[in-house]
Amino acid sequence: MVIDFNTLYNFPSRLDRVFEEFLRSPMGDDRRLAYPPLNLSNDEENIYVRAEVPGVTIDDVELTLTDKTLVIKGERTAPEGKFYRQERPSGVFHRVINIGVPVDREKVTAAMKDGVLTVILPKSEEVKPRTISIDVA
Amino acid sequence: MSEVVKKEERKELTRFRPATDILEREDGFHIFMDMPGVSKEDMSIDLEEDELTVTGRSTQCPVPGEKFVEMQFGECEYIRSVSISDIVDRERIKASVENGVLELFLPKLEKVQPKRISIEAQ
């Protein structure tokens, strides 16, 4: 005997989906669970870590590089005054990023532009992809 | 034919409303807007009647050959409108940008001194 469950479960109908789309918050606040948002990327030479921290100068951010992790820590302060609306986050933020490959610790650089912090970690020599030549005996 | 249409649509960036703090101090109102990745040249502020509209485009500077492992923010367009009340002095509105935060200063109108109106004899 085969039971067709299709009629028992109430899948969202097309009308429900239209309303869901309409009421979805335009701020896209479900796009991240931890603050600040990070972009992690790499190419053959380096690992790039970017964090969105507007309103913070590079001196206010603490970057700690251990053997296998990079820690980004800092604080955002809210301005003084009588608030009518407060949406910007404030307080201490702390993010830990695991780095799977060994990096050249001496050559790590960090820069801040328009509130985006970019940390460039060069991969150490042993890890860079290398072609192996094959000798035909 | 539908594939050509799809490519044109991809140029439109997602629109976000930037996180905004609106506060009042003695000298006037201050509005702070978080727009990371937007440089001063990519921002524009328009005042129309009673509405102040701020738009900005964020830029990513990707390195060629870069592959993303995780992407939690990207290029987007920030747009937000704020209504201005009548006690704001529109001539003296100031804007400044620092570290990706736009600060708008909206001073309050100074109280107009009472004037004595002179009567002309006919």
mmCIF file with all atom_site columns, C-alpha atoms in Angstrom, chain A residues 26-29 31-32 34-44 48 50-58 76 78-89 95 112-116, chain B residues 15-25 29 32-40 58-74 76 78 80 97-101:
data_model
loop_
_atom_site.group_PDB
_atom_site.id
_atom_site.type_symbol
_atom_site.label_atom_id
_atom_site.label_alt_id
_atom_site.label_comp_id
_atom_site.label_asym_id
_atom_site.label_entity_id
_atom_site.label_seq_id
_atom_site.pdbx_PDB_ins_code
_atom_site.Cartn_x
_atom_site.Cartn_y
_atom_site.Cartn_z
_atom_site.occupancy
_atom_site.B_iso_or_equiv
_atom_site.pdbx_formal_charge
_atom_site.auth_seq_id
_atom_site.auth_comp_id
_atom_site.auth_asym_id
_atom_site.auth_atom_id
_atom_site.pdbx_PDB_model_num
ATOM 1  C CA . PRO A 1 26  ? 15.362 44.785 3.666  1.00 0.00 ? 26  PRO A CA 1
ATOM 2  C CA . MET A 1 27  ? 18.366 45.014 5.962  1.00 0.00 ? 27  MET A CA 1
ATOM 3  C CA . GLY A 1 28  ? 19.277 41.428 5.359  1.00 0.00 ? 28  GLY A CA 1
ATOM 4  C CA . ASP A 1 29  ? 20.030 40.948 9.031  1.00 0.00 ? 29  ASP A CA 1
ATOM 5  C CA . ARG A 1 31  ? 23.127 37.238 6.678  1.00 0.00 ? 31  ARG A CA 1
ATOM 6  C CA . ARG A 1 32  ? 25.495 36.836 9.613  1.00 0.00 ? 32  ARG A CA 1
ATOM 7  C CA . ALA A 1 34  ? 28.725 37.017 14.402 1.00 0.00 ? 34  ALA A CA 1
ATOM 8  C CA . TYR A 1 35  ? 29.977 40.564 14.203 1.00 0.00 ? 35  TYR A CA 1
ATOM 9  C CA . PRO A 1 36  ? 32.018 41.796 12.305 1.00 0.00 ? 36  PRO A CA 1
ATOM 10 C CA . PRO A 1 37  ? 31.289 40.136 8.962  1.00 0.00 ? 37  PRO A CA 1
ATOM 11 C CA . LEU A 1 38  ? 34.339 38.507 7.422  1.00 0.00 ? 38  LEU A CA 1
ATOM 12 C CA . ASN A 1 39  ? 35.400 37.592 3.935  1.00 0.00 ? 39  ASN A CA 1
ATOM 13 C CA . LEU A 1 40  ? 38.027 34.878 3.739  1.00 0.00 ? 40  LEU A CA 1
ATOM 14 C CA . SER A 1 41  ? 39.826 34.176 0.513  1.00 0.00 ? 41  SER A CA 1
ATOM 15 C CA . ASN A 1 42  ? 43.156 33.012 -0.762 1.00 0.00 ? 42  ASN A CA 1
ATOM 16 C CA . ASP A 1 43  ? 45.201 32.766 -3.896 1.00 0.00 ? 43  ASP A CA 1
ATOM 17 C CA . GLU A 1 44  ? 48.455 30.944 -4.519 1.00 0.00 ? 44  GLU A CA 1
ATOM 18 C CA . TYR A 1 48  ? 43.248 37.426 2.706  1.00 0.00 ? 48  TYR A CA 1
ATOM 19 C CA . ARG A 1 50  ? 38.669 41.145 5.359  1.00 0.00 ? 50  ARG A CA 1
ATOM 20 C CA . ALA A 1 51  ? 36.435 42.463 8.133  1.00 0.00 ? 51  ALA A CA 1
ATOM 21 C CA . GLU A 1 52  ? 33.811 45.188 7.980  1.00 0.00 ? 52  GLU A CA 1
ATOM 22 C CA . VAL A 1 53  ? 34.429 47.443 10.983 1.00 0.00 ? 53  VAL A CA 1
ATOM 23 C CA . PRO A 1 54  ? 33.308 50.977 10.186 1.00 0.00 ? 54  PRO A CA 1
ATOM 24 C CA . GLY A 1 55  ? 33.974 53.697 12.720 1.00 0.00 ? 55  GLY A CA 1
ATOM 25 C CA . VAL A 1 56  ? 37.080 52.013 14.100 1.00 0.00 ? 56  VAL A CA 1
ATOM 26 C CA . THR A 1 57  ? 40.620 53.199 13.425 1.00 0.00 ? 57  THR A CA 1
ATOM 27 C CA . ILE A 1 58  ? 43.366 50.664 12.867 1.00 0.00 ? 58  ILE A CA 1
ATOM 28 C CA . ARG A 1 76  ? 32.939 50.017 18.956 1.00 0.00 ? 76  ARG A CA 1
ATOM 29 C CA . ALA A 1 78  ? 28.313 54.498 20.599 1.00 0.00 ? 78  ALA A CA 1
ATOM 30 C CA . PRO A 1 79  ? 28.170 58.291 20.418 1.00 0.00 ? 79  PRO A CA 1
ATOM 31 C CA . GLU A 1 80  ? 26.776 60.380 23.289 1.00 0.00 ? 80  GLU A CA 1
ATOM 32 C CA . GLY A 1 81  ? 23.457 62.129 23.107 1.00 0.00 ? 81  GLY A CA 1
ATOM 33 C CA . LYS A 1 82  ? 19.730 61.545 23.275 1.00 0.00 ? 82  LYS A CA 1
ATOM 34 C CA . PHE A 1 83  ? 18.930 58.738 20.878 1.00 0.00 ? 83  PHE A CA 1
ATOM 35 C CA . TYR A 1 84  ? 15.922 58.662 18.612 1.00 0.00 ? 84  TYR A CA 1
ATOM 36 C CA . ARG A 1 85  ? 17.150 55.601 16.772 1.00 0.00 ? 85  ARG A CA 1
ATOM 37 C CA . GLN A 1 86  ? 20.085 53.309 17.451 1.00 0.00 ? 86  GLN A CA 1
ATOM 38 C CA . GLU A 1 87  ? 20.896 50.619 14.916 1.00 0.00 ? 87  GLU A CA 1
ATOM 39 C CA . ARG A 1 88  ? 24.674 50.591 14.844 1.00 0.00 ? 88  ARG A CA 1
ATOM 40 C CA . PRO A 1 89  ? 26.238 47.893 17.007 1.00 0.00 ? 89  PRO A CA 1
ATOM 41 C CA . ARG A 1 95  ? 36.464 36.839 16.113 1.00 0.00 ? 95  ARG A CA 1
ATOM 42 C CA . MET A 1 112 ? 42.199 49.739 6.948  1.00 0.00 ? 112 MET A CA 1
ATOM 43 C CA . LYS A 1 113 ? 40.318 51.600 4.247  1.00 0.00 ? 113 LYS A CA 1
ATOM 44 C CA . ASP A 1 114 ? 36.839 53.122 4.558  1.00 0.00 ? 114 ASP A CA 1
ATOM 45 C CA . GLY A 1 115 ? 36.060 50.906 7.494  1.00 0.00 ? 115 GLY A CA 1
ATOM 46 C CA . VAL A 1 116 ? 37.174 47.635 5.872  1.00 0.00 ? 116 VAL A CA 1
ATOM 47 C CA . ARG B 2 15  ? 20.193 47.377 -1.827 1.00 0.00 ? 15  ARG B CA 1
ATOM 48 C CA . PHE B 2 16  ? 20.694 47.615 1.891  1.00 0.00 ? 16  PHE B CA 1
ATOM 49 C CA . ARG B 2 17  ? 19.592 50.210 4.372  1.00 0.00 ? 17  ARG B CA 1
ATOM 50 C CA . PRO B 2 18  ? 22.697 51.213 6.307  1.00 0.00 ? 18  PRO B CA 1
ATOM 51 C CA . ALA B 2 19  ? 22.601 50.972 10.092 1.00 0.00 ? 19  ALA B CA 1
ATOM 52 C CA . THR B 2 20  ? 21.810 54.477 11.305 1.00 0.00 ? 20  THR B CA 1
ATOM 53 C CA . ASP B 2 21  ? 22.061 56.232 14.645 1.00 0.00 ? 21  ASP B CA 1
ATOM 54 C CA . ILE B 2 22  ? 19.977 59.374 15.038 1.00 0.00 ? 22  ILE B CA 1
ATOM 55 C CA . LEU B 2 23  ? 20.671 61.414 18.134 1.00 0.00 ? 23  LEU B CA 1
ATOM 56 C CA . GLU B 2 24  ? 20.055 64.872 19.450 1.00 0.00 ? 24  GLU B CA 1
ATOM 57 C CA . ARG B 2 25  ? 22.571 67.019 21.221 1.00 0.00 ? 25  ARG B CA 1
ATOM 58 C CA . PHE B 2 29  ? 20.843 66.557 15.435 1.00 0.00 ? 29  PHE B CA 1
ATOM 59 C CA . PHE B 2 32  ? 25.673 58.452 11.838 1.00 0.00 ? 32  PHE B CA 1
ATOM 60 C CA . MET B 2 33  ? 25.433 55.937 8.997  1.00 0.00 ? 33  MET B CA 1
ATOM 61 C CA . ASP B 2 34  ? 27.586 52.822 8.704  1.00 0.00 ? 34  ASP B CA 1
ATOM 62 C CA . MET B 2 35  ? 28.711 52.473 5.122  1.00 0.00 ? 35  MET B CA 1
ATOM 63 C CA . PRO B 2 36  ? 31.871 50.383 5.086  1.00 0.00 ? 36  PRO B CA 1
ATOM 64 C CA . GLY B 2 37  ? 33.715 50.065 1.807  1.00 0.00 ? 37  GLY B CA 1
ATOM 65 C CA . VAL B 2 38  ? 32.195 53.279 0.439  1.00 0.00 ? 38  VAL B CA 1
ATOM 66 C CA . SER B 2 39  ? 34.657 56.035 -0.311 1.00 0.00 ? 39  SER B CA 1
ATOM 67 C CA . LYS B 2 40  ? 33.712 59.710 -0.259 1.00 0.00 ? 40  LYS B CA 1
ATOM 68 C CA . SER B 2 58  ? 30.558 49.858 -1.793 1.00 0.00 ? 58  SER B CA 1
ATOM 69 C CA . THR B 2 59  ? 33.529 48.535 -3.686 1.00 0.00 ? 59  THR B CA 1
ATOM 70 C CA . GLN B 2 60  ? 35.522 45.415 -3.127 1.00 0.00 ? 60  GLN B CA 1
ATOM 71 C CA . CYS B 2 61  ? 39.082 45.407 -4.359 1.00 0.00 ? 61  CYS B CA 1
ATOM 72 C CA . PRO B 2 62  ? 39.542 41.786 -5.284 1.00 0.00 ? 62  PRO B CA 1
ATOM 73 C CA . VAL B 2 63  ? 42.992 40.565 -6.182 1.00 0.00 ? 63  VAL B CA 1
ATOM 74 C CA . PRO B 2 64  ? 43.072 38.688 -9.513 1.00 0.00 ? 64  PRO B CA 1
ATOM 75 C CA . GLY B 2 65  ? 43.215 34.946 -8.969 1.00 0.00 ? 65  GLY B CA 1
ATOM 76 C CA . GLU B 2 66  ? 41.588 35.208 -5.568 1.00 0.00 ? 66  GLU B CA 1
ATOM 77 C CA . LYS B 2 67  ? 39.241 32.407 -4.500 1.00 0.00 ? 67  LYS B CA 1
ATOM 78 C CA . PHE B 2 68  ? 36.769 32.950 -1.701 1.00 0.00 ? 68  PHE B CA 1
ATOM 79 C CA . VAL B 2 69  ? 36.367 30.420 1.082  1.00 0.00 ? 69  VAL B CA 1
ATOM 80 C CA . GLU B 2 70  ? 33.714 32.414 2.907  1.00 0.00 ? 70  GLU B CA 1
ATOM 81 C CA . MET B 2 71  ? 31.947 35.613 1.985  1.00 0.00 ? 71  MET B CA 1
ATOM 82 C CA . GLN B 2 72  ? 29.839 37.394 4.575  1.00 0.00 ? 72  GLN B CA 1
ATOM 83 C CA . PHE B 2 73  ? 29.719 40.817 2.963  1.00 0.00 ? 73  PHE B CA 1
ATOM 84 C CA . GLY B 2 74  ? 29.987 41.942 -0.615 1.00 0.00 ? 74  GLY B CA 1
ATOM 85 C CA . CYS B 2 76  ? 26.119 46.451 -2.347 1.00 0.00 ? 76  CYS B CA 1
ATOM 86 C CA . TYR B 2 78  ? 23.360 51.564 0.495  1.00 0.00 ? 78  TYR B CA 1
ATOM 87 C CA . ARG B 2 80  ? 18.403 55.451 3.187  1.00 0.00 ? 80  ARG B CA 1
ATOM 88 C CA . VAL B 2 97  ? 33.098 60.830 6.395  1.00 0.00 ? 97  VAL B CA 1
ATOM 89 C CA . GLU B 2 98  ? 35.536 58.943 8.571  1.00 0.00 ? 98  GLU B CA 1
ATOM 90 C CA . ASN B 2 99  ? 36.438 55.251 8.437  1.00 0.00 ? 99  ASN B CA 1
ATOM 91 C CA . GLY B 2 100 ? 33.351 54.340 6.458  1.00 0.00 ? 100 GLY B CA 1
ATOM 92 C CA . VAL B 2 101 ? 30.954 56.213 8.758  1.00 0.00 ? 101 VAL B CA 1
#
